[in-house]
Amino acid sequence: MTKIPSSDIDALAARHPGVIDRPLRQRFVPIAVALVVLAYVIGSLASFDVLRVLAGTRTDLVNLFFLDSYAHKIHVVRQLDKPDFVFSLEGSRFAIYDEQPSWFAVTGEETDIDLGSAGRVHIKGDVLEYYPLHEEAAYRIKFGPGLVPQLIEGQAPEWMRASDIQIDMRPSLFARIWITKSKIEIHRYFIGWENFWFDFESPLNGKTFSEISALAVSADRLDPSMANWQLILSEFWNNQEWQHGEVYYALLQTIIMALVGTLVAGILALPLAFAAAANINPVAAARFGIRRIFDVLRGLDTLIWSLIFIRAFGLGPLSGIFAIFTTDTGALGKLFSEAIENADRKQAEGIQATGASPVQKYRFGVFPQILPVFISQLLYFMESNTRSATVIGALGAGGIGLKLLETMRTRQDWENTAYIIALIILVVIAMDNMSGWLRRKLIEGAN
């Protein structure tokens, strides 16, 4: 490492005073700032007890919720006082399969259940054997009606939880083996959303895309009262498990809530913005009053306004529309008034010099200048309010937000939750593209 002679350092210090030989206090300022920031972070972690919250996080539940959003599971259940197994979708008593799956086999008194990548289960008499994938040794559990299930030999692995009433095994994220005093229950997960197109009871359930396509154009009606293509649409729209009809109606409510609320806010904010602009309205008291009204309207968040209007008008989209246009009237009024005040006066003065009336002066001298800002802000708020309307709906204003909250409350319908979230994202993307296209067309047309 090359060492710089002291004479060169002195020369540099003389040439750039205050850079090398900075005062001691200035040298410690960055260190002091870093220490303050570090102390603030540590204090915040301690105040919010972040470490305890992180330690108590149920990552297993998070993984299960995430898995349930893109996969479905088949329950194989046997009550110990009965000889037969029952196969159901997600454990629903309304979705019980008549036929046993191909991965389940019974030979005499022995039962074999293939769990795919999670291994396999063999049941004979009052002993259940679980074989992890590619392993010959099994975990053997003795069970019986009214008896506490017990691991016969060996130590229980981490993925096996044994108590005085049950043994719960989760050897893989895609399988679960649950043994109690009264039943054996085995879950196997499969990727994909089951019964997305047609529900369990539909005559079209289980048919392939080519079979559905052939049925749609076939003259032989499955239902004498309607054509096959109408039956297909009806079965899809009225799917009881996925509720497509209700979900799309709720989505339409949310879009209408956002569009109507924003449009009404824009219509109200524009004349108020002219009245609040200093270069338009010479009465200072009036401008002050209108600006304070803007402050009050936008001072409360849309969520707070929605709670107020829900109390006033009850549950429903009307409360959401009022909440959106109340908040946005204040925000848009402030933005529009600032845009009007920043408009070039020369253009308005030129119009006035031609003998135009005051209304014509502002119509042709000011309004064309703020039109791009007006359109741009209005479309942005319209797009943003599509997301806000979802949250407002969850509070009670209806729409897709309420449907989303209903699916999350059950803690079992995370695939429905993922479906609704995907629809919301698609709508936001569509609104973004449409508002961008509309903005370009309107601004280009105005120019």
Tab-separated table of C-alpha atoms in Angstrom:
chain	number	residue	atom	x	y	z
A	1	MET	CA	0.000	0.000	0.000
A	2	THR	CA	1.426	3.356	-1.011
A	3	LYS	CA	1.787	5.845	1.797
A	4	ILE	CA	1.266	9.507	0.968
A	5	PRO	CA	4.031	11.692	2.362
A	6	SER	CA	2.971	14.183	5.017
A	7	SER	CA	4.268	17.026	2.885
A	8	ASP	CA	1.841	16.072	0.079
A	9	ILE	CA	-1.035	15.908	2.577
A	10	ASP	CA	-0.141	19.347	3.854
A	11	ALA	CA	-0.038	20.615	0.288
A	12	LEU	CA	-3.479	19.159	-0.451
A	13	ALA	CA	-4.865	20.658	2.742
A	14	ALA	CA	-3.480	24.047	1.785
A	15	ARG	CA	-4.886	23.768	-1.730
A	16	HIS	CA	-8.380	22.607	-0.543
A	17	PRO	CA	-8.972	24.185	2.840
A	18	GLY	CA	-11.816	22.648	4.860
A	19	VAL	CA	-11.798	19.328	2.971
A	20	ILE	CA	-8.970	17.324	4.565
A	21	ASP	CA	-8.540	19.215	7.802
A	22	ARG	CA	-12.229	19.499	8.598
A	23	PRO	CA	-13.167	20.452	12.140
A	24	LEU	CA	-13.586	17.554	14.530
A	25	ARG	CA	-17.292	18.347	15.037
A	26	GLN	CA	-17.984	18.055	11.303
A	27	ARG	CA	-16.158	14.735	11.100
A	28	PHE	CA	-18.409	13.200	13.748
A	29	VAL	CA	-21.689	14.500	12.321
A	30	PRO	CA	-22.237	11.517	9.913
A	31	ILE	CA	-21.370	9.058	12.701
A	32	ALA	CA	-23.769	10.783	15.071
A	33	VAL	CA	-26.561	10.726	12.462
A	34	ALA	CA	-25.965	7.013	11.853
A	35	LEU	CA	-26.088	6.303	15.598
A	36	VAL	CA	-29.338	8.249	15.957
A	37	VAL	CA	-30.922	6.323	13.067
A	38	LEU	CA	-29.721	3.030	14.556
A	39	ALA	CA	-31.128	3.969	17.976
A	40	TYR	CA	-34.433	4.915	16.352
A	41	VAL	CA	-34.664	1.542	14.569
A	42	ILE	CA	-33.836	-0.381	17.755
A	43	GLY	CA	-36.331	1.682	19.728
A	44	SER	CA	-39.033	1.055	17.138
A	45	LEU	CA	-38.381	-2.691	17.173
A	46	ALA	CA	-38.630	-2.712	20.967
A	47	SER	CA	-41.741	-0.508	21.079
A	48	PHE	CA	-43.691	-2.641	18.630
A	49	ASP	CA	-42.319	-5.880	20.077
A	50	VAL	CA	-41.382	-6.953	16.567
A	51	LEU	CA	-39.174	-9.847	17.661
A	52	ARG	CA	-41.967	-11.448	19.689
A	53	VAL	CA	-44.394	-11.029	16.797
A	54	LEU	CA	-41.929	-12.624	14.373
A	55	ALA	CA	-41.247	-15.476	16.808
A	56	GLY	CA	-44.974	-16.199	17.064
A	57	THR	CA	-45.604	-16.195	13.327
A	58	ARG	CA	-47.241	-19.451	12.167
A	59	THR	CA	-45.261	-20.051	8.997
A	60	ASP	CA	-46.924	-23.454	8.629
A	61	LEU	CA	-50.315	-21.770	8.380
A	62	VAL	CA	-48.950	-19.264	5.863
A	63	ASN	CA	-47.644	-22.132	3.736
A	64	LEU	CA	-50.981	-23.946	3.958
A	65	PHE	CA	-52.954	-20.831	3.000
A	66	PHE	CA	-50.643	-20.252	0.050
A	67	LEU	CA	-50.924	-23.911	-0.999
A	68	ASP	CA	-54.711	-23.777	-0.729
A	69	SER	CA	-54.774	-20.796	-3.095
A	70	TYR	CA	-53.529	-22.842	-6.037
A	71	ALA	CA	-54.295	-26.451	-5.086
A	72	HIS	CA	-57.177	-28.589	-3.899
A	73	LYS	CA	-57.180	-31.590	-1.629
A	74	ILE	CA	-59.051	-34.871	-1.490
A	75	HIS	CA	-60.048	-36.165	1.929
A	76	VAL	CA	-59.987	-39.912	2.563
A	77	VAL	CA	-61.821	-40.575	5.815
A	78	ARG	CA	-62.762	-43.687	7.701
A	79	GLN	CA	-64.731	-43.660	10.925
A	80	LEU	CA	-63.191	-46.404	13.062
A	81	ASP	CA	-66.570	-47.955	13.848
A	82	LYS	CA	-67.234	-48.365	10.103
A	83	PRO	CA	-65.377	-50.459	7.554
A	84	ASP	CA	-65.506	-48.180	4.501
A	85	PHE	CA	-63.601	-45.047	3.490
A	86	VAL	CA	-65.346	-41.913	2.239
A	87	PHE	CA	-63.767	-39.661	-0.414
A	88	SER	CA	-64.673	-35.984	-0.522
A	89	LEU	CA	-63.429	-32.720	-1.970
A	90	GLU	CA	-62.024	-30.448	0.746
A	91	GLY	CA	-63.956	-32.458	3.333
A	92	SER	CA	-67.317	-31.107	2.178
A	93	ARG	CA	-70.315	-33.336	2.842
A	94	PHE	CA	-71.843	-31.893	-0.343
A	95	ALA	CA	-68.933	-33.057	-2.516
A	96	ILE	CA	-68.560	-36.786	-1.891
A	97	TYR	CA	-67.191	-38.908	-4.707
A	98	ASP	CA	-69.089	-42.044	-5.701
A	99	GLU	CA	-65.979	-43.795	-6.997
A	100	GLN	CA	-62.691	-44.291	-5.210
A	101	PRO	CA	-59.659	-42.555	-6.744
A	102	SER	CA	-57.015	-44.462	-8.685
A	103	TRP	CA	-54.409	-43.853	-5.949
A	104	PHE	CA	-56.511	-45.759	-3.421
A	105	ALA	CA	-56.660	-49.567	-3.396
A	106	VAL	CA	-58.211	-52.187	-1.148
A	107	THR	CA	-57.039	-55.801	-1.258
A	108	GLY	CA	-58.825	-58.031	1.208
A	109	GLU	CA	-58.201	-56.536	4.653
A	110	GLU	CA	-55.352	-54.335	3.453
A	111	THR	CA	-55.615	-50.783	2.215
A	112	ASP	CA	-52.954	-48.914	0.241
A	113	ILE	CA	-53.000	-45.158	-0.326
A	114	ASP	CA	-50.478	-43.592	-2.665
A	115	LEU	CA	-49.554	-40.068	-1.527
A	116	GLY	CA	-47.358	-39.316	-4.534
A	117	SER	CA	-44.179	-37.467	-3.624
A	118	ALA	CA	-45.102	-37.756	0.071
A	119	GLY	CA	-44.824	-41.569	0.138
A	120	ARG	CA	-47.572	-44.084	0.832
A	121	VAL	CA	-49.820	-45.434	3.566
A	122	HIS	CA	-50.580	-49.080	4.256
A	123	ILE	CA	-53.363	-50.054	6.659
A	124	LYS	CA	-53.914	-53.573	7.904
A	125	GLY	CA	-56.067	-54.409	10.886
A	126	ASP	CA	-55.426	-51.907	13.662
A	127	VAL	CA	-52.016	-50.754	12.417
A	128	LEU	CA	-51.300	-47.892	10.020
A	129	GLU	CA	-47.888	-47.835	8.369
A	130	TYR	CA	-46.535	-44.724	6.748
A	131	TYR	CA	-43.644	-45.127	4.309
A	132	PRO	CA	-41.837	-41.918	3.316
A	133	LEU	CA	-40.870	-41.778	-0.362
A	134	HIS	CA	-37.951	-44.073	-1.299
A	135	GLU	CA	-37.726	-45.508	2.243
A	136	GLU	CA	-38.382	-49.110	3.247
A	137	ALA	CA	-38.730	-48.453	6.960
A	138	ALA	CA	-42.153	-47.365	8.099
A	139	TYR	CA	-43.616	-45.415	10.986
A	140	ARG	CA	-46.143	-47.808	12.529
A	141	ILE	CA	-49.076	-46.485	14.491
A	142	LYS	CA	-51.549	-48.574	16.429
A	143	PHE	CA	-55.092	-47.256	16.565
A	144	GLY	CA	-58.585	-48.378	17.486
A	145	PRO	CA	-62.021	-47.069	18.455
A	146	GLY	CA	-61.695	-45.160	21.713
A	147	LEU	CA	-57.955	-45.828	21.929
A	148	VAL	CA	-55.248	-43.209	21.931
A	149	PRO	CA	-53.219	-43.735	18.731
A	150	GLN	CA	-49.605	-44.605	19.525
A	151	LEU	CA	-46.356	-44.801	17.616
A	152	ILE	CA	-45.349	-48.431	18.105
A	153	GLU	CA	-41.596	-47.986	17.983
A	154	GLY	CA	-38.957	-45.374	17.258
A	155	GLN	CA	-38.865	-41.641	17.846
A	156	ALA	CA	-41.455	-39.284	16.425
A	157	PRO	CA	-39.946	-37.025	13.721
A	158	GLU	CA	-40.456	-33.264	13.680
A	159	TRP	CA	-43.383	-33.477	11.264
A	160	MET	CA	-45.301	-35.802	13.593
A	161	ARG	CA	-47.215	-34.352	16.528
A	162	ALA	CA	-48.492	-36.824	19.087
A	163	SER	CA	-50.790	-35.984	21.980
A	164	ASP	CA	-53.193	-37.748	24.334
A	165	ILE	CA	-55.963	-37.671	21.769
A	166	GLN	CA	-54.381	-37.853	18.317
A	167	ILE	CA	-51.381	-38.220	16.049
A	168	ASP	CA	-51.071	-35.587	13.343
A	169	MET	CA	-48.473	-36.202	10.616
A	170	ARG	CA	-47.515	-33.676	7.932
A	171	PRO	CA	-44.598	-35.364	6.185
A	172	SER	CA	-45.003	-33.071	3.210
A	173	LEU	CA	-46.831	-29.902	2.318
A	174	PHE	CA	-48.936	-32.004	-0.036
A	175	ALA	CA	-50.080	-34.667	2.423
A	176	ARG	CA	-51.483	-35.052	5.909
A	177	ILE	CA	-52.246	-38.154	7.982
A	178	TRP	CA	-54.476	-37.561	10.971
A	179	ILE	CA	-55.413	-40.338	13.400
A	180	THR	CA	-57.709	-39.839	16.381
A	181	LYS	CA	-59.659	-42.093	18.722
A	182	SER	CA	-62.579	-42.152	16.287
A	183	LYS	CA	-61.247	-41.816	12.741
A	184	ILE	CA	-58.428	-41.920	10.222
A	185	GLU	CA	-58.261	-38.938	7.900
A	186	ILE	CA	-55.776	-38.592	5.054
A	187	HIS	CA	-55.411	-35.533	2.833
A	188	ARG	CA	-53.696	-35.457	-0.528
A	189	TYR	CA	-53.214	-32.191	-2.446
A	190	PHE	CA	-53.392	-31.748	-6.207
A	191	ILE	CA	-52.362	-28.687	-8.188
A	192	GLY	CA	-55.220	-26.740	-9.756
A	193	TRP	CA	-58.661	-25.364	-8.968
A	194	GLU	CA	-61.196	-28.180	-8.815
A	195	ASN	CA	-64.693	-27.647	-10.244
A	196	PHE	CA	-63.792	-24.145	-11.476
A	197	TRP	CA	-65.979	-24.377	-14.576
A	198	PHE	CA	-68.855	-26.519	-13.323
A	199	ASP	CA	-69.765	-27.431	-9.765
A	200	PHE	CA	-69.799	-30.884	-8.277
A	201	GLU	CA	-73.469	-31.602	-9.032
A	202	SER	CA	-73.415	-30.295	-12.606
A	203	PRO	CA	-74.044	-32.806	-15.415
A	204	LEU	CA	-71.059	-31.194	-17.199
A	205	ASN	CA	-68.639	-31.783	-14.318
A	206	GLY	CA	-65.599	-33.822	-15.283
A	207	LYS	CA	-66.001	-33.393	-19.043
A	208	THR	CA	-63.015	-32.315	-21.105
A	209	PHE	CA	-62.823	-29.144	-23.184
A	210	SER	CA	-63.315	-31.109	-26.414
A	211	GLU	CA	-66.382	-32.838	-24.968
A	212	ILE	CA	-67.861	-29.492	-23.908
A	213	SER	CA	-67.139	-28.024	-27.351
A	214	ALA	CA	-68.854	-30.967	-29.047
A	215	LEU	CA	-71.844	-30.648	-26.729
A	216	ALA	CA	-72.180	-26.939	-27.461
A	217	VAL	CA	-72.850	-27.570	-31.158
A	218	SER	CA	-74.742	-30.818	-30.724
A	219	ALA	CA	-78.460	-30.917	-31.521
A	220	ASP	CA	-79.084	-33.544	-28.824
A	221	ARG	CA	-80.048	-31.476	-25.806
A	222	LEU	CA	-78.979	-32.455	-22.320
A	223	ASP	CA	-81.745	-30.241	-20.969
A	224	PRO	CA	-84.874	-30.178	-23.147
A	225	SER	CA	-85.716	-26.634	-22.045
A	226	MET	CA	-82.592	-24.996	-23.508
A	227	ALA	CA	-79.856	-25.423	-26.107
A	228	ASN	CA	-76.629	-27.029	-24.978
A	229	TRP	CA	-74.589	-23.826	-25.306
A	230	GLN	CA	-77.105	-22.059	-23.079
A	231	LEU	CA	-76.865	-24.897	-20.575
A	232	ILE	CA	-73.056	-24.615	-20.575
A	233	LEU	CA	-73.184	-20.872	-19.903
A	234	SER	CA	-75.858	-21.338	-17.250
A	235	GLU	CA	-73.912	-24.067	-15.454
A	236	PHE	CA	-70.777	-21.922	-15.474
A	237	TRP	CA	-72.541	-18.726	-14.369
A	238	ASN	CA	-74.464	-20.473	-11.582
A	239	ASN	CA	-71.533	-22.542	-10.298
A	240	GLN	CA	-72.293	-22.747	-6.560
A	241	GLU	CA	-68.716	-23.412	-5.515
A	242	TRP	CA	-67.059	-20.527	-7.355
A	243	GLN	CA	-70.112	-18.252	-7.629
A	244	HIS	CA	-69.016	-16.739	-10.928
A	245	GLY	CA	-72.281	-14.869	-11.394
A	246	GLU	CA	-72.153	-13.245	-7.955
A	247	VAL	CA	-68.442	-12.466	-8.235
A	248	TYR	CA	-68.766	-10.715	-11.620
A	249	TYR	CA	-71.841	-8.797	-10.463
A	250	ALA	CA	-69.922	-7.643	-7.377
A	251	LEU	CA	-66.982	-6.661	-9.600
A	252	LEU	CA	-69.326	-4.601	-11.781
A	253	GLN	CA	-70.659	-2.885	-8.653
A	254	THR	CA	-67.114	-1.953	-7.636
A	255	ILE	CA	-66.281	-0.523	-11.068
A	256	ILE	CA	-69.503	1.498	-11.154
A	257	MET	CA	-68.805	2.731	-7.617
A	258	ALA	CA	-65.374	4.008	-8.685
A	259	LEU	CA	-66.491	5.516	-12.007
A	260	VAL	CA	-69.599	7.296	-10.728
A	261	GLY	CA	-67.882	8.580	-7.585
A	262	THR	CA	-64.911	9.969	-9.513
A	263	LEU	CA	-67.025	11.454	-12.294
A	264	VAL	CA	-69.337	13.274	-9.874
A	265	ALA	CA	-66.288	14.539	-7.959
A	266	GLY	CA	-64.733	15.890	-11.175
A	267	ILE	CA	-67.948	17.642	-12.206
A	268	LEU	CA	-68.307	19.305	-8.765
A	269	ALA	CA	-64.621	20.137	-8.375
A	270	LEU	CA	-64.199	21.990	-11.697
A	271	PRO	CA	-66.444	25.042	-11.030
A	272	LEU	CA	-65.315	25.134	-7.385
A	273	ALA	CA	-61.683	25.168	-8.572
A	274	PHE	CA	-62.345	28.261	-10.727
A	275	ALA	CA	-63.938	29.941	-7.705
A	276	ALA	CA	-60.918	29.067	-5.549
A	277	ALA	CA	-58.269	30.304	-8.038
A	278	ALA	CA	-56.683	33.667	-7.208
A	279	ASN	CA	-56.390	34.701	-10.862
A	280	ILE	CA	-60.109	34.091	-11.433
A	281	ASN	CA	-61.903	35.051	-8.214
A	282	PRO	CA	-60.814	38.440	-6.749
A	283	VAL	CA	-62.774	37.943	-3.494
A	284	ALA	CA	-60.212	36.662	-1.006
A	285	ALA	CA	-62.788	35.671	1.629
A	286	ALA	CA	-64.641	33.496	-0.877
A	287	ARG	CA	-61.406	31.834	-2.011
A	288	PHE	CA	-60.416	31.209	1.602
A	289	GLY	CA	-63.791	29.614	2.375
A	290	ILE	CA	-63.735	27.339	-0.676
A	291	ARG	CA	-60.174	26.219	0.001
A	292	ARG	CA	-61.069	25.341	3.589
A	293	ILE	CA	-63.975	23.281	2.245
A	294	PHE	CA	-61.462	21.420	0.077
A	295	ASP	CA	-59.336	20.836	3.201
A	296	VAL	CA	-62.282	19.425	5.135
A	297	LEU	CA	-63.348	17.113	2.308
A	298	ARG	CA	-59.902	15.686	1.678
A	299	GLY	CA	-58.785	15.875	5.305
A	300	LEU	CA	-60.579	12.632	6.101
A	301	ASP	CA	-59.618	9.472	4.286
A	302	THR	CA	-62.068	7.714	2.011
A	303	LEU	CA	-62.358	4.884	4.529
A	304	ILE	CA	-63.510	7.255	7.270
A	305	TRP	CA	-66.041	8.879	4.948
A	306	SER	CA	-67.310	5.440	3.930
A	307	LEU	CA	-67.914	4.518	7.593
A	308	ILE	CA	-69.807	7.780	8.093
A	309	PHE	CA	-71.969	7.255	5.009
A	310	ILE	CA	-72.595	3.605	5.871
A	311	ARG	CA	-74.006	4.805	9.187
A	312	ALA	CA	-76.074	7.392	7.345
A	313	PHE	CA	-77.310	5.458	4.304
A	314	GLY	CA	-76.774	1.863	5.360
A	315	LEU	CA	-74.835	-0.889	3.613
A	316	GLY	CA	-74.529	-0.751	-0.159
A	317	PRO	CA	-72.692	0.849	-3.079
A	318	LEU	CA	-74.388	4.236	-2.566
A	319	SER	CA	-72.324	4.773	0.582
A	320	GLY	CA	-69.164	3.953	-1.347
A	321	ILE	CA	-70.049	6.387	-4.142
A	322	PHE	CA	-70.638	9.183	-1.620
A	323	ALA	CA	-67.348	8.417	0.150
A	324	ILE	CA	-65.357	8.537	-3.090
A	325	PHE	CA	-66.823	11.723	-4.516
A	326	THR	CA	-66.606	13.500	-1.139
A	327	THR	CA	-62.883	12.855	-0.759
A	328	ASP	CA	-62.086	13.344	-4.429
A	329	THR	CA	-63.992	16.614	-4.676
A	330	GLY	CA	-61.581	18.087	-2.144
A	331	ALA	CA	-58.483	16.603	-3.755
A	332	LEU	CA	-59.437	17.387	-7.355
A	333	GLY	CA	-60.622	20.879	-6.413
A	334	LYS	CA	-57.222	21.681	-4.923
A	335	LEU	CA	-55.323	20.251	-7.912
A	336	PHE	CA	-57.539	21.992	-10.469
A	337	SER	CA	-57.356	25.367	-8.685
A	338	GLU	CA	-53.552	25.205	-8.604
A	339	ALA	CA	-53.495	24.307	-12.306
A	340	ILE	CA	-55.752	27.291	-13.072
A	341	GLU	CA	-53.513	29.650	-11.092
A	342	ASN	CA	-50.467	28.379	-13.008
A	343	ALA	CA	-52.119	28.967	-16.387
A	344	ASP	CA	-50.473	31.494	-18.703
A	345	ARG	CA	-52.267	34.856	-18.376
A	346	LYS	CA	-51.191	36.084	-21.806
A	347	GLN	CA	-53.489	33.684	-23.605
A	348	ALA	CA	-56.495	34.859	-21.559
A	349	GLU	CA	-55.509	38.489	-22.054
A	350	GLY	CA	-55.248	37.932	-25.798
A	351	ILE	CA	-58.778	36.508	-25.872
A	352	GLN	CA	-59.997	39.472	-23.799
A	353	ALA	CA	-58.369	41.913	-26.251
A	354	THR	CA	-60.636	40.607	-29.009
A	355	GLY	CA	-63.648	41.855	-27.068
A	356	ALA	CA	-64.627	38.486	-25.627
A	357	SER	CA	-66.874	38.308	-22.580
A	358	PRO	CA	-65.416	37.130	-19.217
A	359	VAL	CA	-66.920	33.677	-19.737
A	360	GLN	CA	-65.400	33.439	-23.244
A	361	LYS	CA	-62.071	34.680	-21.850
A	362	TYR	CA	-61.845	31.801	-19.371
A	363	ARG	CA	-63.463	29.285	-21.740
A	364	PHE	CA	-60.962	29.882	-24.548
A	365	GLY	CA	-58.052	31.427	-22.620
A	366	VAL	CA	-57.735	29.271	-19.500
A	367	PHE	CA	-59.737	26.106	-19.907
A	368	PRO	CA	-57.717	24.683	-22.869
A	369	GLN	CA	-54.545	25.058	-20.770
A	370	ILE	CA	-55.861	23.064	-17.802
A	371	LEU	CA	-57.744	20.475	-19.861
A	372	PRO	CA	-54.793	18.030	-20.094
A	373	VAL	CA	-54.259	18.281	-16.316
A	374	PHE	CA	-57.971	17.893	-15.714
A	375	ILE	CA	-58.215	14.768	-17.869
A	376	SER	CA	-54.997	13.266	-16.577
A	377	GLN	CA	-55.889	13.727	-12.908
A	378	LEU	CA	-59.467	12.565	-13.392
A	379	LEU	CA	-58.415	9.372	-15.141
A	380	TYR	CA	-55.722	8.681	-12.565
A	381	PHE	CA	-58.204	9.093	-9.732
A	382	MET	CA	-60.654	6.854	-11.589
A	383	GLU	CA	-58.029	4.118	-11.849
A	384	SER	CA	-56.921	4.555	-8.243
A	385	ASN	CA	-60.488	4.506	-6.974
A	386	THR	CA	-61.018	1.082	-8.503
A	387	ARG	CA	-58.640	-0.219	-5.859
A	388	SER	CA	-60.082	2.013	-3.141
A	389	ALA	CA	-63.617	0.852	-3.934
A	390	THR	CA	-62.509	-2.710	-3.197
A	391	VAL	CA	-61.432	-1.733	0.327
A	392	ILE	CA	-64.526	0.405	0.860
A	393	GLY	CA	-66.658	-2.530	-0.223
A	394	ALA	CA	-65.048	-4.718	2.438
A	395	LEU	CA	-66.207	-2.232	5.081
A	396	GLY	CA	-69.811	-2.708	4.045
A	397	ALA	CA	-70.318	-0.828	0.802
A	398	GLY	CA	-70.652	-4.106	-1.078
A	399	GLY	CA	-69.007	-5.033	-4.335
A	400	ILE	CA	-66.023	-7.270	-4.821
A	401	GLY	CA	-64.419	-6.161	-1.545
A	402	LEU	CA	-67.234	-7.731	0.463
A	403	LYS	CA	-66.952	-10.981	-1.516
A	404	LEU	CA	-63.212	-10.982	-0.904
A	405	LEU	CA	-63.707	-10.522	2.825
A	406	GLU	CA	-66.243	-13.357	2.933
A	407	THR	CA	-63.811	-15.799	1.356
A	408	MET	CA	-61.007	-14.757	3.726
A	409	ARG	CA	-63.152	-15.160	6.836
A	410	THR	CA	-63.703	-18.868	6.234
A	411	ARG	CA	-59.931	-19.597	6.179
A	412	GLN	CA	-60.771	-22.498	3.869
A	413	ASP	CA	-61.591	-20.842	0.558
A	414	TRP	CA	-58.193	-19.403	-0.277
A	415	GLU	CA	-58.541	-20.552	-3.871
A	416	ASN	CA	-61.646	-18.346	-4.109
A	417	THR	CA	-59.642	-15.536	-2.519
A	418	ALA	CA	-56.880	-15.970	-5.095
A	419	TYR	CA	-59.501	-15.996	-7.874
A	420	ILE	CA	-61.032	-12.695	-6.708
A	421	ILE	CA	-57.621	-11.065	-6.239
A	422	ALA	CA	-56.657	-12.135	-9.774
A	423	LEU	CA	-59.850	-10.547	-11.125
A	424	ILE	CA	-59.163	-7.299	-9.237
A	425	ILE	CA	-55.635	-7.134	-10.634
A	426	LEU	CA	-56.926	-7.764	-14.161
A	427	VAL	CA	-59.490	-4.974	-13.772
A	428	VAL	CA	-56.824	-2.553	-12.509
A	429	ILE	CA	-54.586	-3.431	-15.473
A	430	ALA	CA	-57.514	-2.976	-17.867
A	431	MET	CA	-58.403	0.369	-16.263
A	432	ASP	CA	-54.783	1.503	-16.509
A	433	ASN	CA	-54.568	0.659	-20.210
A	434	MET	CA	-57.990	2.124	-20.979
A	435	SER	CA	-57.324	5.367	-19.080
A	436	GLY	CA	-53.953	5.730	-20.830
A	437	TRP	CA	-55.554	5.245	-24.236
A	438	LEU	CA	-58.408	7.615	-23.375
A	439	ARG	CA	-55.985	10.225	-22.022
A	440	ARG	CA	-53.975	10.185	-25.237
A	441	LYS	CA	-57.064	10.416	-27.429
A	442	LEU	CA	-58.665	13.251	-25.464
A	443	ILE	CA	-55.483	15.308	-25.098
A	444	GLU	CA	-54.508	14.820	-28.745
A	445	GLY	CA	-58.038	15.746	-29.761
A	446	ALA	CA	-57.939	18.836	-27.562
A	447	ASN	CA	-54.649	19.906	-29.116
